[in-house]
Amino acid sequence: MATTIGGLTTSHVPAIGGAIARGRQQEPYWKPFFDGFVPVRKWLAQAAPDLVIIFYNDHGLNFFLDKMPTFAVGAAAEYVSADEGWGIPTTASFRGHPEFSWHLIESLVADEFDPVTCQEMRVDHAVTLPMALLWPDQRWPVRVVPVCINTVQFPLPSARRCFRLGSAVGRAVQSWPGNERVLMIGSGGLSHQLDGERAGFINRAFDLQFMDSLITDPQWVTRFDSRQIVEQAGTQGVELLSWLAARAALPGAVTRLHSNYHIPISNTASGLMLMASDPTARAATGAGGGVA
Ligand code: DHB
Ligand code: FE
């Protein structure tokens, strides 16, 4: 049986790609953000995942406003990083796991979800940046299965629905006969708004409560409908739905192994959390669960 080793949730701002390309990780603006990943990489080295399931939102690279699936699952052998127009360098492609993808899709459909199945799929900064932050040499040691959630064009799936999607993905992992070590990634958020009258909006109190809730009361945010989440977290802050799905995909109670929260990176309140079901894994990070 496959083992879910933990969940990693992070923001994904395009400017991070520019900072990586220019080697700016130690500059004062960037250091509090990049330093947050040091304990995560220490943990990863011993946790040794070989399959990543990444919940994220596409920003117009693979899906545009004319065709916008609520949920889409990758079933490709390879996912290509392509120029998406932010001026950030592309990365090496990601190796997929089509056999597992089809198991996941069949399991989701049996669970009454209706995902779009993508045998060809390009991935944008919401996939490439978390991966580059976890594996800076960009020689991906894992296979990747992307699970895309529409956080871009209304109507959005509710938080409750995203929680259920994550739980269903977790069940699919448990019923997969392979022996993969699976890391769940949730990419997006936290509070930010890029346009309109509230451009630049950030809500630290809400973000911190949301982060805590993933440990103590994971369904807390499901009390808000999509408009209320926009009110609380900003138009693009709804990307936190990917964090929620990734958390829901982890079986049982989880421990916070590490977290970081830093305002702002570009227009975004950047957040990072590492969660695992197994409390003994905490020793390997060499770090606590502080909020910067
Ligand atoms: C920014 C944040 C995002 O999540 C995104 O997809 C694009 C830009 C930003 O803060 O600049
Ligand atoms: Fe985004």
mmCIF file of C-alpha atoms and ligand atoms in Angstrom:
data_model
loop_
_atom_site.group_PDB
_atom_site.id
_atom_site.type_symbol
_atom_site.label_atom_id
_atom_site.label_comp_id
_atom_site.label_asym_id
_atom_site.label_seq_id
_atom_site.Cartn_x
_atom_site.Cartn_y
_atom_site.Cartn_z
ATOM 1 C CA MET A 1 0.000 0.000 0.000
ATOM 2 C CA ALA A 2 1.210 3.499 -0.782
ATOM 3 C CA THR A 3 2.189 5.633 2.213
ATOM 4 C CA THR A 4 1.264 9.298 2.595
ATOM 5 C CA ILE A 5 4.293 10.827 4.290
ATOM 6 C CA GLY A 6 2.983 14.365 4.742
ATOM 7 C CA GLY A 7 1.682 17.576 3.286
ATOM 8 C CA LEU A 8 3.500 20.713 2.235
ATOM 9 C CA THR A 9 1.561 23.893 1.497
ATOM 10 C CA THR A 10 3.100 27.041 0.071
ATOM 11 C CA SER A 11 2.411 30.288 -1.764
ATOM 12 C CA HIS A 12 3.533 30.525 -5.404
ATOM 13 C CA VAL A 13 4.340 34.081 -6.539
ATOM 14 C CA PRO A 14 5.937 34.404 -10.021
ATOM 15 C CA ALA A 15 8.570 36.819 -8.654
ATOM 16 C CA ILE A 16 10.016 33.870 -6.674
ATOM 17 C CA GLY A 17 11.059 32.385 -10.023
ATOM 18 C CA GLY A 18 12.869 35.622 -10.901
ATOM 19 C CA ALA A 19 14.626 35.663 -7.515
ATOM 20 C CA ILE A 20 15.786 32.050 -8.001
ATOM 21 C CA ALA A 21 17.039 32.814 -11.527
ATOM 22 C CA ARG A 22 19.039 35.816 -10.253
ATOM 23 C CA GLY A 23 20.352 34.099 -7.118
ATOM 24 C CA ARG A 24 18.677 36.591 -4.764
ATOM 25 C CA GLN A 25 17.751 34.116 -1.997
ATOM 26 C CA GLN A 26 20.011 35.770 0.598
ATOM 27 C CA GLU A 27 19.036 39.387 -0.144
ATOM 28 C CA PRO A 28 17.121 41.054 2.734
ATOM 29 C CA TYR A 29 13.816 41.145 0.819
ATOM 30 C CA TRP A 30 13.924 37.439 0.004
ATOM 31 C CA LYS A 31 15.808 35.837 2.900
ATOM 32 C CA PRO A 32 12.831 35.548 5.327
ATOM 33 C CA PHE A 33 10.918 33.744 2.593
ATOM 34 C CA PHE A 34 13.596 31.368 1.289
ATOM 35 C CA ASP A 35 14.931 30.552 4.767
ATOM 36 C CA GLY A 36 11.531 29.053 5.568
ATOM 37 C CA PHE A 37 12.314 26.159 3.221
ATOM 38 C CA VAL A 38 15.574 25.061 4.854
ATOM 39 C CA PRO A 39 13.925 22.816 7.489
ATOM 40 C CA VAL A 40 11.528 21.504 4.859
ATOM 41 C CA ARG A 41 14.373 20.315 2.649
ATOM 42 C CA LYS A 42 16.061 18.714 5.638
ATOM 43 C CA TRP A 43 12.856 16.786 6.329
ATOM 44 C CA LEU A 44 12.446 15.882 2.638
ATOM 45 C CA ALA A 45 15.914 14.354 2.480
ATOM 46 C CA GLN A 46 14.959 11.707 5.014
ATOM 47 C CA ALA A 47 11.238 11.449 4.183
ATOM 48 C CA ALA A 48 12.229 10.564 0.588
ATOM 49 C CA PRO A 49 8.902 10.869 -1.272
ATOM 50 C CA ASP A 50 8.762 9.370 -4.747
ATOM 51 C CA LEU A 51 5.336 10.637 -5.774
ATOM 52 C CA VAL A 52 3.958 14.156 -5.419
ATOM 53 C CA ILE A 53 0.249 14.918 -5.760
ATOM 54 C CA ILE A 54 0.029 18.669 -6.208
ATOM 55 C CA PHE A 55 -3.209 20.618 -5.741
ATOM 56 C CA TYR A 56 -2.921 23.975 -7.474
ATOM 57 C CA ASN A 57 -4.668 26.417 -9.770
ATOM 58 C CA ASP A 58 -3.706 27.086 -13.364
ATOM 59 C CA HIS A 59 -3.374 30.791 -14.257
ATOM 60 C CA GLY A 60 -4.235 30.712 -17.968
ATOM 61 C CA LEU A 61 -1.419 28.528 -19.315
ATOM 62 C CA ASN A 62 -3.243 25.214 -19.687
ATOM 63 C CA PHE A 63 -6.836 26.396 -19.230
ATOM 64 C CA PHE A 64 -8.125 29.793 -20.261
ATOM 65 C CA LEU A 65 -11.400 31.531 -19.467
ATOM 66 C CA ASP A 66 -13.093 29.968 -22.511
ATOM 67 C CA LYS A 67 -12.785 26.437 -21.041
ATOM 68 C CA MET A 68 -12.408 26.307 -17.295
ATOM 69 C CA PRO A 69 -12.795 22.966 -15.539
ATOM 70 C CA THR A 70 -13.707 23.076 -11.865
ATOM 71 C CA PHE A 71 -11.399 20.114 -11.212
ATOM 72 C CA ALA A 72 -8.844 18.591 -13.599
ATOM 73 C CA VAL A 73 -6.474 15.677 -13.017
ATOM 74 C CA GLY A 74 -3.287 15.023 -14.972
ATOM 75 C CA ALA A 75 -2.969 11.612 -16.619
ATOM 76 C CA ALA A 76 0.144 12.324 -18.685
ATOM 77 C CA ALA A 77 3.556 10.686 -18.763
ATOM 78 C CA GLU A 78 5.156 14.126 -18.736
ATOM 79 C CA TYR A 79 4.098 17.655 -17.733
ATOM 80 C CA VAL A 80 5.809 20.483 -19.568
ATOM 81 C CA SER A 81 6.744 23.809 -18.019
ATOM 82 C CA ALA A 82 6.111 26.462 -20.667
ATOM 83 C CA ASP A 83 6.521 30.229 -20.921
ATOM 84 C CA GLU A 84 3.485 31.733 -19.240
ATOM 85 C CA GLY A 85 4.363 35.380 -19.759
ATOM 86 C CA TRP A 86 5.761 36.493 -16.359
ATOM 87 C CA GLY A 87 9.323 36.404 -17.652
ATOM 88 C CA ILE A 88 10.261 33.570 -15.307
ATOM 89 C CA PRO A 89 12.484 30.804 -16.669
ATOM 90 C CA THR A 90 10.894 27.490 -17.488
ATOM 91 C CA THR A 91 12.064 24.325 -15.707
ATOM 92 C CA ALA A 92 12.702 20.762 -16.751
ATOM 93 C CA SER A 93 9.531 18.759 -17.422
ATOM 94 C CA PHE A 94 7.965 16.665 -14.676
ATOM 95 C CA ARG A 95 7.666 12.905 -14.980
ATOM 96 C CA GLY A 96 4.090 11.740 -14.481
ATOM 97 C CA HIS A 97 2.613 8.490 -13.209
ATOM 98 C CA PRO A 98 -0.211 7.628 -15.651
ATOM 99 C CA GLU A 99 -1.084 4.305 -13.983
ATOM 100 C CA PHE A 100 -1.640 6.002 -10.655
ATOM 101 C CA SER A 101 -3.437 8.918 -12.367
ATOM 102 C CA TRP A 102 -5.990 6.557 -13.913
ATOM 103 C CA HIS A 103 -6.488 4.816 -10.594
ATOM 104 C CA LEU A 104 -7.040 8.238 -9.015
ATOM 105 C CA ILE A 105 -9.476 9.300 -11.747
ATOM 106 C CA GLU A 106 -11.449 6.056 -11.497
ATOM 107 C CA SER A 107 -11.549 6.342 -7.744
ATOM 108 C CA LEU A 108 -12.715 9.988 -7.917
ATOM 109 C CA VAL A 109 -15.446 9.185 -10.430
ATOM 110 C CA ALA A 110 -16.591 6.267 -8.275
ATOM 111 C CA ASP A 111 -16.708 8.821 -5.434
ATOM 112 C CA GLU A 112 -19.027 10.971 -7.621
ATOM 113 C CA PHE A 113 -16.481 13.607 -8.652
ATOM 114 C CA ASP A 114 -16.346 14.529 -12.357
ATOM 115 C CA PRO A 115 -12.787 15.671 -13.098
ATOM 116 C CA VAL A 116 -11.530 16.668 -16.527
ATOM 117 C CA THR A 117 -8.846 14.119 -17.437
ATOM 118 C CA CYS A 118 -5.742 15.580 -19.051
ATOM 119 C CA GLN A 119 -3.440 13.325 -21.033
ATOM 120 C CA GLU A 120 -1.624 16.454 -22.101
ATOM 121 C CA MET A 121 -1.098 19.236 -19.605
ATOM 122 C CA ARG A 122 1.240 22.198 -19.336
ATOM 123 C CA VAL A 123 2.050 23.425 -15.860
ATOM 124 C CA ASP A 124 2.692 26.987 -14.723
ATOM 125 C CA HIS A 125 4.393 28.674 -11.747
ATOM 126 C CA ALA A 126 1.877 27.137 -9.347
ATOM 127 C CA VAL A 127 3.575 23.780 -10.014
ATOM 128 C CA THR A 128 7.126 24.758 -10.973
ATOM 129 C CA LEU A 129 7.831 27.104 -8.027
ATOM 130 C CA PRO A 130 6.877 24.789 -5.134
ATOM 131 C CA MET A 131 8.910 22.066 -6.849
ATOM 132 C CA ALA A 132 11.920 24.389 -7.299
ATOM 133 C CA LEU A 133 11.693 25.478 -3.663
ATOM 134 C CA LEU A 134 11.725 21.847 -2.501
ATOM 135 C CA TRP A 135 14.376 20.650 -4.979
ATOM 136 C CA PRO A 136 16.551 23.686 -5.875
ATOM 137 C CA ASP A 137 18.754 21.658 -8.234
ATOM 138 C CA GLN A 138 15.560 21.114 -10.288
ATOM 139 C CA ARG A 139 16.463 17.464 -10.916
ATOM 140 C CA TRP A 140 13.090 16.220 -9.812
ATOM 141 C CA PRO A 141 13.504 12.954 -7.846
ATOM 142 C CA VAL A 142 9.747 12.306 -7.812
ATOM 143 C CA ARG A 143 6.904 11.615 -10.164
ATOM 144 C CA VAL A 144 4.129 14.203 -10.190
ATOM 145 C CA VAL A 145 0.341 14.032 -10.500
ATOM 146 C CA PRO A 146 -1.281 17.493 -10.850
ATOM 147 C CA VAL A 147 -4.772 18.106 -9.482
ATOM 148 C CA CYS A 148 -6.023 21.471 -10.704
ATOM 149 C CA ILE A 149 -8.751 23.427 -8.879
ATOM 150 C CA ASN A 150 -10.442 26.431 -10.474
ATOM 151 C CA THR A 151 -9.774 29.443 -8.245
ATOM 152 C CA VAL A 152 -9.718 31.846 -11.185
ATOM 153 C CA GLN A 153 -13.206 32.208 -12.678
ATOM 154 C CA PHE A 154 -16.509 32.174 -10.808
ATOM 155 C CA PRO A 155 -18.330 30.018 -9.966
ATOM 156 C CA LEU A 156 -15.618 28.478 -7.792
ATOM 157 C CA PRO A 157 -15.924 25.144 -6.036
ATOM 158 C CA SER A 158 -16.849 25.636 -2.392
ATOM 159 C CA ALA A 159 -14.340 25.036 0.392
ATOM 160 C CA ARG A 160 -16.525 22.128 1.494
ATOM 161 C CA ARG A 161 -16.289 20.592 -1.976
ATOM 162 C CA CYS A 162 -12.500 21.050 -2.060
ATOM 163 C CA PHE A 163 -12.203 19.420 1.347
ATOM 164 C CA ARG A 164 -14.203 16.468 0.029
ATOM 165 C CA LEU A 165 -12.049 16.316 -3.094
ATOM 166 C CA GLY A 166 -8.915 16.146 -0.958
ATOM 167 C CA SER A 167 -10.414 13.410 1.217
ATOM 168 C CA ALA A 168 -11.319 11.441 -1.918
ATOM 169 C CA VAL A 169 -7.746 11.785 -3.217
ATOM 170 C CA GLY A 170 -6.512 10.525 0.152
ATOM 171 C CA ARG A 171 -8.783 7.470 -0.147
ATOM 172 C CA ALA A 172 -7.477 6.793 -3.669
ATOM 173 C CA VAL A 173 -3.910 6.730 -2.344
ATOM 174 C CA GLN A 174 -4.930 4.273 0.350
ATOM 175 C CA SER A 175 -6.524 1.929 -2.171
ATOM 176 C CA TRP A 176 -3.555 2.024 -4.578
ATOM 177 C CA PRO A 177 -1.606 -1.240 -4.414
ATOM 178 C CA GLY A 178 1.792 0.338 -5.220
ATOM 179 C CA ASN A 179 4.360 1.119 -2.535
ATOM 180 C CA GLU A 180 4.984 4.799 -3.372
ATOM 181 C CA ARG A 181 5.810 7.332 -0.682
ATOM 182 C CA VAL A 182 3.399 10.166 -1.401
ATOM 183 C CA LEU A 183 3.831 13.850 -0.578
ATOM 184 C CA MET A 184 0.741 16.070 -0.895
ATOM 185 C CA ILE A 185 1.461 19.636 -1.983
ATOM 186 C CA GLY A 186 -1.026 22.509 -1.810
ATOM 187 C CA SER A 187 0.059 25.518 -3.891
ATOM 188 C CA GLY A 188 -1.418 29.014 -3.648
ATOM 189 C CA GLY A 189 -2.565 31.753 -1.276
ATOM 190 C CA LEU A 190 -2.413 33.021 1.268
ATOM 191 C CA SER A 191 -4.304 36.325 1.290
ATOM 192 C CA HIS A 192 -3.736 38.482 -1.763
ATOM 193 C CA GLN A 193 -5.627 40.550 -4.274
ATOM 194 C CA LEU A 194 -3.963 41.608 -7.496
ATOM 195 C CA ASP A 195 -6.659 43.826 -8.992
ATOM 196 C CA GLY A 196 -9.571 46.131 -8.295
ATOM 197 C CA GLU A 197 -10.151 48.613 -5.491
ATOM 198 C CA ARG A 198 -8.650 46.327 -2.885
ATOM 199 C CA ALA A 199 -5.443 45.539 -4.849
ATOM 200 C CA GLY A 200 -2.732 44.811 -2.296
ATOM 201 C CA PHE A 201 -5.236 43.549 0.292
ATOM 202 C CA ILE A 202 -3.714 41.199 2.901
ATOM 203 C CA ASN A 203 -5.395 39.730 6.000
ATOM 204 C CA ARG A 204 -2.806 38.422 8.437
ATOM 205 C CA ALA A 205 -5.300 37.472 11.173
ATOM 206 C CA PHE A 206 -7.365 35.371 8.787
ATOM 207 C CA ASP A 207 -4.283 33.692 7.287
ATOM 208 C CA LEU A 208 -2.890 32.721 10.669
ATOM 209 C CA GLN A 209 -6.251 31.386 11.815
ATOM 210 C CA PHE A 210 -6.539 29.386 8.599
ATOM 211 C CA MET A 211 -3.055 27.922 9.082
ATOM 212 C CA ASP A 212 -3.848 26.933 12.667
ATOM 213 C CA SER A 213 -7.186 25.478 11.617
ATOM 214 C CA LEU A 214 -5.529 22.975 9.297
ATOM 215 C CA ILE A 215 -4.069 21.351 12.409
ATOM 216 C CA THR A 216 -6.781 21.912 15.002
ATOM 217 C CA ASP A 217 -10.040 22.074 13.061
ATOM 218 C CA PRO A 218 -9.390 21.321 9.368
ATOM 219 C CA GLN A 219 -12.951 22.018 8.232
ATOM 220 C CA TRP A 220 -13.020 25.498 9.857
ATOM 221 C CA VAL A 221 -12.807 27.382 6.544
ATOM 222 C CA THR A 222 -15.707 25.381 5.066
ATOM 223 C CA ARG A 223 -18.061 27.664 7.062
ATOM 224 C CA PHE A 224 -17.276 30.403 4.510
ATOM 225 C CA ASP A 225 -18.756 30.425 1.008
ATOM 226 C CA SER A 226 -16.580 31.506 -1.945
ATOM 227 C CA ARG A 227 -17.587 35.175 -1.738
ATOM 228 C CA GLN A 228 -16.859 35.240 1.973
ATOM 229 C CA ILE A 229 -13.420 33.725 1.352
ATOM 230 C CA VAL A 230 -12.771 36.458 -1.224
ATOM 231 C CA GLU A 231 -13.848 39.047 1.354
ATOM 232 C CA GLN A 232 -11.514 37.553 3.947
ATOM 233 C CA ALA A 233 -8.527 36.584 1.786
ATOM 234 C CA GLY A 234 -8.793 38.636 -1.430
ATOM 235 C CA THR A 235 -9.718 37.681 -4.987
ATOM 236 C CA GLN A 236 -6.609 35.547 -5.445
ATOM 237 C CA GLY A 237 -6.483 34.509 -1.787
ATOM 238 C CA VAL A 238 -9.083 31.880 -2.684
ATOM 239 C CA GLU A 239 -6.073 29.890 -3.867
ATOM 240 C CA LEU A 240 -5.988 28.684 -0.264
ATOM 241 C CA LEU A 241 -8.511 26.063 -1.443
ATOM 242 C CA SER A 242 -5.496 24.053 -2.634
ATOM 243 C CA TRP A 243 -4.072 24.086 0.906
ATOM 244 C CA LEU A 244 -7.396 22.822 2.174
ATOM 245 C CA ALA A 245 -7.552 19.974 -0.354
ATOM 246 C CA ALA A 246 -3.954 18.944 0.387
ATOM 247 C CA ARG A 247 -4.703 18.888 4.124
ATOM 248 C CA ALA A 248 -7.877 16.858 3.581
ATOM 249 C CA ALA A 249 -5.855 14.310 1.595
ATOM 250 C CA LEU A 250 -3.774 13.517 4.702
ATOM 251 C CA PRO A 251 -5.276 10.686 6.698
ATOM 252 C CA GLY A 252 -6.267 11.439 10.296
ATOM 253 C CA ALA A 253 -4.839 14.057 12.637
ATOM 254 C CA VAL A 254 -1.642 15.828 11.653
ATOM 255 C CA THR A 255 1.250 17.507 13.428
ATOM 256 C CA ARG A 256 2.679 20.830 12.287
ATOM 257 C CA LEU A 257 6.349 20.099 11.674
ATOM 258 C CA HIS A 258 7.227 23.571 10.461
ATOM 259 C CA SER A 259 5.639 26.802 9.254
ATOM 260 C CA ASN A 260 6.591 30.237 8.051
ATOM 261 C CA TYR A 261 4.508 33.352 7.322
ATOM 262 C CA HIS A 262 6.038 36.425 5.750
ATOM 263 C CA ILE A 263 4.416 39.623 4.401
ATOM 264 C CA PRO A 264 4.653 40.518 1.613
ATOM 265 C CA ILE A 265 6.244 38.708 -1.288
ATOM 266 C CA SER A 266 5.146 40.831 -4.213
ATOM 267 C CA ASN A 267 1.433 41.366 -3.388
ATOM 268 C CA THR A 268 1.033 38.155 -1.441
ATOM 269 C CA ALA A 269 1.091 37.077 2.177
ATOM 270 C CA SER A 270 3.439 34.140 1.748
ATOM 271 C CA GLY A 271 2.774 31.103 3.867
ATOM 272 C CA LEU A 272 4.423 27.739 4.273
ATOM 273 C CA MET A 273 3.361 24.713 6.314
ATOM 274 C CA LEU A 274 4.749 21.226 6.644
ATOM 275 C CA MET A 275 2.376 18.683 8.177
ATOM 276 C CA ALA A 276 2.732 15.006 8.847
ATOM 277 C CA SER A 277 0.628 12.307 10.389
ATOM 278 C CA ASP A 278 3.576 10.787 12.165
ATOM 279 C CA PRO A 279 4.795 12.892 15.125
ATOM 280 C CA THR A 280 8.121 11.065 15.189
ATOM 281 C CA ALA A 281 8.997 12.772 11.906
ATOM 282 C CA ARG A 282 9.309 16.071 13.794
ATOM 283 C CA ALA A 283 12.800 15.243 15.013
ATOM 284 C CA ALA A 284 14.132 15.271 11.468
ATOM 285 C CA THR A 285 13.373 18.948 10.696
ATOM 286 C CA GLY A 286 15.547 20.361 13.467
ATOM 287 C CA ALA A 287 13.054 23.242 13.651
ATOM 288 C CA GLY A 288 9.893 24.189 15.453
ATOM 289 C CA GLY A 289 6.610 25.509 14.168
ATOM 290 C CA GLY A 290 7.276 29.229 14.444
ATOM 291 C CA VAL A 291 5.566 31.985 12.514
ATOM 292 C CA ALA A 292 7.941 34.685 11.300
HETATM 293 C C1 DHB B 1 1.164 37.077 -7.471
HETATM 294 C C2 DHB B 1 0.621 36.048 -6.688
HETATM 295 C C3 DHB B 1 0.040 34.921 -7.305
HETATM 296 O O1 DHB B 1 -0.544 33.895 -6.633
HETATM 297 C C4 DHB B 1 0.054 34.823 -8.685
HETATM 298 O O2 DHB B 1 -0.436 33.679 -9.234
HETATM 299 C C5 DHB B 1 0.582 35.830 -9.465
HETATM 300 C C6 DHB B 1 1.143 36.976 -8.847
HETATM 301 C C7 DHB B 1 1.796 38.274 -6.825
HETATM 302 O O3 DHB B 1 1.642 38.496 -5.607
HETATM 303 O O4 DHB B 1 2.513 38.997 -7.534
HETATM 304 FE FE FE B 2 -1.529 32.419 -8.024
#
